[in-house]
Short mmCIF file of C-alpha atoms in Angstrom, two decimals:
data_model
loop_
_atom_site.label_atom_id
_atom_site.label_comp_id
_atom_site.label_asym_id
_atom_site.label_seq_id
_atom_site.Cartn_x
_atom_site.Cartn_y
_atom_site.Cartn_z
CA MET A 1 64.23 91.07 131.89
CA SER A 2 65.06 94.72 132.38
CA PHE A 3 67.03 97.64 130.94
CA GLU A 4 69.02 99.92 133.20
CA ILE A 5 70.38 102.89 131.33
CA ASP A 6 72.07 105.94 132.80
CA ILE A 7 74.27 107.61 130.22
CA GLU A 8 75.68 110.93 129.07
CA LYS A 9 77.36 111.77 125.80
CA ARG A 10 78.45 115.01 124.18
CA LEU A 11 78.03 114.98 120.39
CA GLY A 12 79.25 118.20 118.84
CA HIS A 13 77.17 120.92 120.49
CA ALA A 14 74.45 118.54 121.60
CA HIS A 15 74.36 116.86 124.96
CA VAL A 16 72.58 113.52 125.19
CA ALA A 17 71.59 112.29 128.64
CA LEU A 18 69.12 109.61 129.61
CA THR A 19 68.25 107.75 132.77
CA LEU A 20 65.86 104.89 132.36
CA GLU A 21 64.84 101.66 134.04
CA ALA A 22 62.41 99.52 132.13
CA GLY A 23 60.99 96.04 132.53
CA GLU A 24 59.21 93.74 130.10
CA GLY A 25 57.46 94.77 126.93
CA ALA A 26 58.33 97.65 124.65
CA THR A 27 59.89 100.87 125.85
CA VAL A 28 59.54 103.69 123.36
CA LEU A 29 61.90 106.67 123.29
CA PHE A 30 59.72 109.38 121.84
CA GLY A 31 60.73 112.85 120.71
CA PRO A 32 61.52 115.06 117.73
CA SER A 33 64.28 114.22 115.27
CA GLY A 34 67.85 115.18 116.05
CA ILE A 35 67.89 115.03 119.84
CA GLY A 36 70.06 111.94 120.06
CA LYS A 37 67.51 109.13 120.32
CA SER A 38 69.43 106.99 117.82
CA SER A 39 72.66 107.73 119.68
CA VAL A 40 71.10 106.13 122.77
CA LEU A 41 70.42 102.94 120.81
CA ASN A 42 73.97 103.00 119.41
CA MET A 43 75.34 103.28 122.92
CA VAL A 44 73.20 100.36 124.13
CA ALA A 45 74.37 98.31 121.11
CA GLY A 46 78.02 99.19 121.80
CA LEU A 47 78.54 101.11 118.55
CA LEU A 48 79.00 104.43 120.35
CA ARG A 49 80.83 104.94 123.63
CA PRO A 50 79.10 107.05 126.29
CA ASP A 51 81.23 109.70 128.02
CA ARG A 52 80.09 108.31 131.34
CA GLY A 53 77.37 106.21 132.83
CA ARG A 54 76.17 102.66 133.04
CA ILE A 55 74.21 100.26 130.85
CA ALA A 56 72.98 96.92 132.15
CA ILE A 57 70.60 94.28 130.86
CA ASP A 58 69.03 92.01 133.46
CA GLY A 59 71.57 93.24 135.98
CA GLU A 60 74.48 92.24 133.74
CA PRO A 61 76.61 95.29 133.00
CA LEU A 62 77.37 96.03 129.32
CA PHE A 63 79.04 99.35 130.02
CA GLY A 64 80.38 101.23 133.04
CA ASP A 65 82.74 100.64 135.95
CA GLY A 66 85.56 99.81 133.54
CA ILE A 67 83.42 97.38 131.55
CA ASP A 68 82.76 97.91 127.84
CA VAL A 69 81.41 94.73 126.23
CA PRO A 70 82.11 94.78 122.44
CA PRO A 71 79.00 94.94 120.22
CA GLU A 72 79.40 91.37 118.96
CA ARG A 73 79.00 90.02 122.51
CA ARG A 74 76.08 92.20 123.64
CA ARG A 75 73.49 90.12 121.77
CA ALA A 76 71.44 93.13 120.78
CA GLY A 77 69.05 92.54 117.89
CA TYR A 78 69.37 95.91 116.19
CA VAL A 79 66.98 96.94 113.40
CA PHE A 80 68.14 100.15 111.77
CA GLN A 81 66.12 102.88 110.08
CA ASP A 82 67.58 101.85 106.73
CA ALA A 83 67.45 98.04 106.76
CA ARG A 84 71.22 97.73 106.16
CA LEU A 85 70.96 94.37 104.44
CA PHE A 86 74.28 93.16 103.05
CA PRO A 87 74.06 93.90 99.30
CA HIS A 88 76.34 91.05 98.20
CA MET A 89 74.36 88.33 99.98
CA ARG A 90 70.95 86.93 99.14
CA VAL A 91 68.12 87.22 101.66
CA ARG A 92 68.79 83.73 103.05
CA ALA A 93 72.47 84.52 103.72
CA ASN A 94 71.47 87.84 105.28
CA LEU A 95 69.03 86.09 107.61
CA LEU A 96 71.56 83.48 108.64
CA TYR A 97 74.48 85.90 109.10
CA GLY A 98 74.09 86.08 112.86
CA ALA A 99 72.48 82.67 113.38
CA GLY A 100 75.65 80.65 113.88
CA ARG A 101 75.37 76.87 113.56
CA GLU A 102 72.01 76.58 115.27
CA GLN A 103 69.30 77.56 112.89
CA ASP A 104 66.37 76.84 115.19
CA GLY A 105 63.32 78.89 114.54
CA PHE A 106 64.22 79.72 110.96
CA GLU A 107 60.86 78.48 109.63
CA ASP A 108 58.92 80.17 112.46
CA ARG A 109 60.62 83.52 112.00
CA THR A 110 60.40 83.63 108.22
CA GLY A 111 56.81 82.43 108.54
CA PHE A 112 55.37 85.14 110.79
CA LEU A 113 57.34 87.84 108.97
CA GLY A 114 55.99 86.64 105.63
CA ILE A 115 59.40 86.54 103.98
CA GLY A 116 59.62 82.81 103.18
CA HIS A 117 59.20 83.49 99.45
CA LEU A 118 62.02 86.04 99.38
CA LEU A 119 64.90 83.80 100.45
CA ASP A 120 66.63 83.59 97.06
CA ARG A 121 66.24 87.28 96.19
CA TRP A 122 68.96 89.96 96.29
CA PRO A 123 68.36 92.82 98.75
CA ARG A 124 68.28 95.43 95.96
CA THR A 125 65.18 93.76 94.47
CA LEU A 126 63.15 94.06 97.71
CA SER A 127 60.57 96.74 98.50
CA GLY A 128 61.14 98.88 101.59
CA GLY A 129 58.67 96.86 103.67
CA GLU A 130 60.16 93.55 102.57
CA ALA A 131 63.69 94.74 103.34
CA GLN A 132 62.64 95.95 106.79
CA ARG A 133 60.93 92.63 107.60
CA VAL A 134 64.08 90.75 106.47
CA ALA A 135 66.11 93.05 108.74
CA ILE A 136 63.83 92.18 111.67
CA GLY A 137 64.17 88.47 110.83
CA ARG A 138 67.95 88.77 110.64
CA ALA A 139 68.07 90.47 114.05
CA LEU A 140 65.75 87.84 115.62
CA LEU A 141 67.74 84.91 114.19
CA SER A 142 70.93 86.17 115.85
CA ARG A 143 69.38 84.96 119.14
CA PRO A 144 69.25 88.39 120.75
CA ARG A 145 68.44 89.05 124.41
CA PHE A 146 66.65 92.26 123.45
CA LEU A 147 65.62 94.21 120.38
CA LEU A 148 66.62 97.75 119.42
CA LEU A 149 64.39 99.40 116.81
CA ASP A 150 65.48 102.71 115.30
CA GLU A 151 62.54 104.36 113.50
CA PRO A 152 61.84 101.05 111.74
CA LEU A 153 58.81 102.45 109.91
CA SER A 154 60.00 105.87 108.83
CA SER A 155 61.10 104.87 105.33
CA LEU A 156 57.85 103.00 104.57
CA ASP A 157 54.52 104.04 103.08
CA ARG A 158 51.29 103.61 105.05
CA ALA A 159 50.40 100.14 103.73
CA ARG A 160 53.88 98.75 104.42
CA ARG A 161 53.91 100.24 107.91
CA GLU A 162 51.05 98.02 108.97
CA GLU A 163 52.96 94.86 107.91
CA VAL A 164 55.98 95.84 109.98
CA LEU A 165 53.89 97.04 112.96
CA VAL A 166 52.15 93.66 113.14
CA ALA A 167 55.55 91.94 113.07
CA ILE A 168 56.83 94.13 115.93
CA GLU A 169 53.70 93.42 118.00
CA HIS A 170 54.27 89.69 117.45
CA VAL A 171 57.83 90.05 118.78
CA ARG A 172 56.55 91.96 121.82
CA ASP A 173 53.55 89.77 122.68
CA VAL A 174 54.40 86.26 121.43
CA LEU A 175 58.22 86.05 121.50
CA LYS A 176 58.24 88.32 124.58
CA LEU A 177 61.55 89.93 123.74
CA PRO A 178 62.15 93.25 125.49
CA ILE A 179 62.16 96.08 122.96
CA LEU A 180 63.74 99.52 123.04
CA MET A 181 62.32 101.53 120.17
CA VAL A 182 62.95 105.04 118.93
CA THR A 183 60.29 107.01 117.07
CA HIS A 184 59.11 110.56 116.44
CA ASP A 185 55.59 109.39 115.51
CA PRO A 186 53.06 109.62 118.38
CA VAL A 187 50.74 107.02 116.82
CA GLU A 188 53.54 104.43 116.61
CA ALA A 189 54.70 105.29 120.11
CA GLU A 190 51.17 104.78 121.47
CA ARG A 191 50.61 101.52 119.62
CA ILE A 192 53.94 99.77 120.32
CA GLY A 193 54.96 101.24 123.65
CA THR A 194 54.25 99.41 126.89
CA ARG A 195 55.72 102.62 128.28
CA VAL A 196 56.74 105.80 126.50
CA VAL A 197 59.73 107.89 127.53
CA ARG A 198 59.73 111.48 126.24
CA MET A 199 63.12 112.84 125.29
CA MET B 1 103.91 89.05 63.26
CA LEU B 2 106.41 88.43 66.04
CA ASP B 3 109.26 85.92 65.82
CA ALA B 4 110.26 83.53 68.62
CA ALA B 5 112.69 85.97 70.26
CA GLU B 6 110.07 88.72 70.26
CA TRP B 7 107.44 86.42 71.75
CA GLY B 8 110.06 85.65 74.39
CA ILE B 9 110.23 89.37 75.24
CA VAL B 10 106.43 89.54 75.53
CA ALA B 11 106.37 86.40 77.69
CA LEU B 12 109.10 87.78 79.96
CA SER B 13 107.19 91.07 80.30
CA LEU B 14 104.01 89.22 81.28
CA LYS B 15 105.94 87.10 83.77
CA VAL B 16 107.65 90.11 85.36
CA GLY B 17 104.42 92.11 85.42
CA GLY B 18 102.37 89.19 86.74
CA VAL B 19 104.77 88.27 89.55
CA ALA B 20 105.26 91.95 90.47
CA MET B 21 101.49 92.42 90.70
CA LEU B 22 100.82 89.21 92.68
CA VAL B 23 103.56 89.89 95.22
CA THR B 24 102.65 93.57 95.60
CA LEU B 25 98.89 92.88 95.88
CA PRO B 26 98.74 91.82 99.57
CA VAL B 27 101.23 94.53 100.57
CA ALA B 28 99.24 97.19 98.71
CA PHE B 29 95.96 95.97 100.22
CA ALA B 30 97.36 96.02 103.75
CA LEU B 31 98.71 99.56 103.27
CA ALA B 32 95.46 100.70 101.65
CA TRP B 33 93.45 99.30 104.58
CA LEU B 34 95.80 100.97 107.07
CA LEU B 35 95.44 104.35 105.35
CA ALA B 36 91.68 104.01 104.91
CA ARG B 37 90.78 102.76 108.37
CA VAL B 38 93.42 103.43 110.99
CA ARG B 39 94.38 106.75 112.55
CA PHE B 40 97.97 106.74 113.74
CA PRO B 41 100.71 109.31 114.28
CA GLY B 42 102.90 109.82 111.23
CA LYS B 43 100.16 108.73 108.82
CA VAL B 44 100.92 111.66 106.51
CA ILE B 45 104.54 110.56 106.27
CA VAL B 46 103.64 106.92 105.54
CA ASP B 47 101.18 108.11 102.89
CA ALA B 48 103.84 110.32 101.29
CA ALA B 49 106.49 107.57 101.39
CA ILE B 50 104.16 105.14 99.60
CA HIS B 51 103.56 107.73 96.87
CA LEU B 52 107.24 108.61 96.43
CA PRO B 53 107.85 106.23 93.47
CA LEU B 54 105.10 108.07 91.62
CA VAL B 55 106.97 111.40 91.67
CA VAL B 56 110.66 110.67 92.30
CA PRO B 57 112.67 110.22 89.06
CA PRO B 58 112.56 106.45 88.34
CA VAL B 59 116.35 106.43 87.99
CA VAL B 60 116.56 107.44 91.66
CA THR B 61 114.20 104.65 92.70
CA GLY B 62 116.34 102.22 90.68
CA TRP B 63 119.52 103.48 92.29
CA LEU B 64 118.00 103.16 95.80
CA LEU B 65 116.93 99.60 94.99
CA LEU B 66 120.48 98.92 93.82
CA LEU B 67 121.83 100.18 97.15
CA ALA B 68 119.32 98.07 99.12
CA PHE B 69 119.60 94.87 97.08
CA GLY B 70 123.26 95.10 96.06
CA PRO B 71 125.78 92.63 97.56
CA ASN B 72 126.65 95.13 100.31
CA GLY B 73 123.09 96.41 100.78
CA PRO B 74 120.99 95.50 103.82
CA ILE B 75 118.53 93.29 101.91
CA GLY B 76 120.92 92.08 99.20
CA GLY B 77 123.57 91.05 101.74
CA TRP B 78 120.97 89.18 103.77
CA LEU B 79 119.61 87.35 100.69
CA GLN B 80 123.17 86.41 99.69
CA ASP B 81 124.23 85.20 103.14
CA TRP B 82 121.11 83.22 104.02
CA PHE B 83 119.85 81.92 100.69
CA GLY B 84 122.81 82.43 98.35
CA ILE B 85 120.66 84.35 95.87
CA THR B 86 120.95 87.71 94.20
CA VAL B 87 118.32 89.63 92.29
CA LEU B 88 120.78 91.81 90.36
CA PHE B 89 120.62 91.24 86.58
CA ARG B 90 117.78 88.76 87.17
CA TRP B 91 114.13 88.85 86.18
CA THR B 92 113.27 88.71 89.90
CA GLY B 93 115.00 92.07 90.29
CA ALA B 94 112.97 93.45 87.37
CA ALA B 95 109.82 92.24 89.15
CA ILE B 96 110.88 93.99 92.37
CA ALA B 97 111.46 97.26 90.50
CA ALA B 98 108.12 96.93 88.72
CA GLY B 99 106.32 96.11 91.98
CA VAL B 100 107.76 99.11 93.82
CA MET B 101 106.82 101.43 90.94
CA ALA B 102 103.30 99.98 90.77
CA LEU B 103 102.68 100.12 94.53
CA PRO B 104 101.38 103.72 94.78
CA LEU B 105 98.86 103.22 91.96
CA MET B 106 97.58 100.00 93.52
CA VAL B 107 97.32 101.51 97.01
CA ARG B 108 95.38 104.52 95.68
CA ALA B 109 92.80 102.41 93.83
CA MET B 110 92.34 100.02 96.76
CA ARG B 111 92.17 102.75 99.36
CA ILE B 112 89.32 104.45 97.54
CA SER B 113 87.37 101.20 97.32
CA ILE B 114 87.91 100.37 101.01
CA GLU B 115 86.81 103.88 101.99
CA ALA B 116 83.68 103.36 99.89
CA VAL B 117 82.58 100.36 101.96
CA ASP B 118 79.63 101.47 104.09
CA ARG B 119 80.73 101.46 107.72
CA ARG B 120 77.09 101.22 108.76
CA LEU B 121 76.91 97.74 107.21
CA GLU B 122 79.96 96.76 109.24
CA ASN B 123 78.29 98.09 112.38
CA ALA B 124 75.19 96.05 111.60
CA ALA B 125 77.38 92.95 111.30
CA ARG B 126 78.99 93.66 114.67
CA THR B 127 75.57 93.75 116.37
CA LEU B 128 74.78 90.40 114.72
CA GLY B 129 77.69 88.82 116.60
CA ALA B 130 80.53 89.15 114.10
CA GLY B 131 83.95 90.07 115.51
CA PRO B 132 86.32 92.38 113.62
CA TRP B 133 87.94 89.55 111.61
CA ARG B 134 84.63 88.09 110.47
CA VAL B 135 83.46 91.58 109.50
CA PHE B 136 86.63 91.99 107.44
CA TRP B 137 86.34 88.65 105.60
CA THR B 138 82.58 88.71 105.03
CA LEU B 139 81.99 92.42 104.36
CA THR B 140 85.00 94.72 103.95
CA LEU B 141 86.91 92.43 101.60
CA PRO B 142 84.06 91.22 99.34
CA LEU B 143 82.55 94.71 99.09
CA SER B 144 85.87 96.29 98.15
CA ILE B 145 86.96 93.54 95.79
CA PRO B 146 86.05 95.26 92.50
CA GLY B 147 88.31 98.17 93.45
CA VAL B 148 91.00 95.79 94.66
CA LEU B 149 90.97 93.96 91.32
CA ALA B 150 90.93 97.27 89.42
CA GLY B 151 94.00 98.32 91.39
CA ALA B 152 95.70 95.00 90.67
CA VAL B 153 95.07 95.27 86.93
CA LEU B 154 96.32 98.85 86.93
CA GLY B 155 99.44 97.73 88.80
CA PHE B 156 99.98 94.95 86.27
CA ALA B 157 99.78 97.43 83.39
CA ARG B 158 102.16 99.79 85.15
CA SER B 159 104.58 96.90 85.79
CA ILE B 160 104.66 95.90 82.14
CA GLY B 161 105.55 99.46 81.16
CA GLU B 162 108.23 99.97 83.82
CA PHE B 163 111.51 101.28 82.36
CA GLY B 164 113.68 103.72 84.34
CA ALA B 165 113.98 101.97 87.68
CA THR B 166 114.38 98.59 85.98
CA ILE B 167 117.24 99.54 83.66
CA THR B 168 119.04 101.31 86.54
CA PHE B 169 118.53 98.45 88.99
CA VAL B 170 118.96 95.26 86.93
CA SER B 171 120.30 96.58 83.62
CA ASN B 172 119.14 95.50 80.16
CA VAL B 173 119.94 91.78 79.85
CA PRO B 174 118.25 90.04 76.87
CA GLY B 175 116.23 87.04 78.00
CA GLU B 176 116.54 87.95 81.70
CA THR B 177 115.61 91.57 82.39
CA GLN B 178 114.85 92.87 78.90
CA THR B 179 111.10 93.51 79.09
CA LEU B 180 109.11 95.25 76.33
CA PRO B 181 110.14 98.87 77.07
CA LEU B 182 113.79 97.90 77.43
CA ALA B 183 113.69 95.92 74.18
CA ILE B 184 112.11 98.89 72.41
CA TYR B 185 114.82 101.15 73.81
CA SER B 186 117.54 98.76 72.56
CA ALA B 187 115.93 98.52 69.13
CA LEU B 188 115.88 102.32 68.91
CA GLN B 189 119.67 102.29 69.33
CA GLN B 190 120.12 99.98 66.33
CA PRO B 191 120.00 101.32 62.78
CA GLY B 192 117.26 99.75 60.65
CA ALA B 193 115.22 98.24 63.44
CA ASP B 194 112.18 100.47 62.86
CA ALA B 195 109.92 97.55 62.05
CA LEU B 196 110.82 95.87 65.34
CA VAL B 197 110.14 99.08 67.27
CA TRP B 198 106.72 99.29 65.61
CA ARG B 199 105.80 95.70 66.37
CA LEU B 200 106.86 95.84 70.03
CA SER B 201 105.24 99.24 70.53
CA CYS B 202 101.96 97.95 69.12
CA VAL B 203 102.04 95.01 71.54
CA SER B 204 102.80 97.42 74.39
CA VAL B 205 99.92 99.73 73.54
CA GLY B 206 97.58 96.77 73.04
CA LEU B 207 98.39 95.21 76.44
CA SER B 208 98.04 98.57 78.20
CA LEU B 209 94.69 99.26 76.54
CA ILE B 210 93.29 95.88 77.55
CA ALA B 211 94.42 96.39 81.14
CA LEU B 212 93.06 99.93 81.36
CA ILE B 213 89.67 98.91 79.96
CA ALA B 214 89.49 95.98 82.40
CA SER B 215 90.42 98.27 85.27
CA GLU B 216 87.82 100.85 84.24
CA LEU B 217 85.05 98.23 83.99
CA LEU B 218 85.91 96.91 87.45
CA THR B 219 85.95 100.43 88.90
CA ARG B 220 82.47 101.07 87.53
CA ARG B 221 81.25 97.92 89.21
CA ALA B 222 82.88 99.05 92.42
CA GLY B 223 81.03 102.37 92.08
CA ARG B 224 77.72 100.58 91.95
CA GLY B 225 78.63 98.83 95.18
CA LEU B 226 77.34 95.46 94.02
CA HIS B 227 78.84 92.02 94.09
CA VAL B 228 80.93 90.96 91.09
CA LEU B 229 81.86 87.38 91.87
#
């Protein structure tokens, strides 16, 4: 499994450009806030269109050469900075939103994330750490080919960070899903990253 | 209290208002969605045209409806030729007039609630494998529904109070097009009907108050961005 990314995008006065080839494990995009790290993830997910370039996963092009696969067919498991749980659905419905008819692995996923007891709760009643773990579970249950993590710890306090870090390590080491993660925190970058790309 | 004929007027008003609101609802929602979400050339003109009934004298709107739905009008002629029906001097015509007059209010309320739906949630749904239609049915619509209902209730209240366009378009026919405001107007023309004017006006104010309060409560819910159903 590999990422091939070679993209350019002008956003207002800023110019975002990145060339990257990465194999298994977690690739961390590291750098200060506001230099377009999240925009890179949005372009890989198909939510933002690069001005030019190419994005491919495992040799299969998602963007470039006239191809632009819509986000719903890219199978990116995207965990946003703010969990973005759907406020009008309970945790269970949020988790199953992308799962389709097959619900394999539901017990496993909710188990290692420690969210089994939250299934009947509304998102607004969850703590930040709980919401972020549900967001990770929701992304994993959509049967993604890879995971995109956008500052998944930045809205959490120290104690909650550890819970989510352990969950991310589990995804990297046990589920062996390739991860592309954005952070401005050197400690997180060091701990999660199989390789770190400075932007 | 009211006698049988007066209850008939109230019932007719509710029927006209209810049908006007139900038929206008999907049209208003589609227009609101278009204005909230789609960029297209001539959008300003479409927006202005939708709002025209709010500012044009109602008598003009009624007259334009008469031209369109009259026996020689483009829609009226078509209805007559194909289905053998006319809406002139009928309660259906009153409902059309009420619906057209209510449309801008309904579109405004719905547009605001659609614009308030967090696009970032919709993006999250896309990455989870949902195509545009599924995103619409599972997120955009349920999250905007308090505002949509508020708009519908507001439109219903506006429909019940509709006067100028109705009397111009379908006249003032007791039992067919004589809704509450038209009945009040007729009573004002008769000597000694003060008591009737009072009774019908009280019903009018009462219905409007109930609708406005319901609409306000729904709008507050919409503001909180939470589920209502």
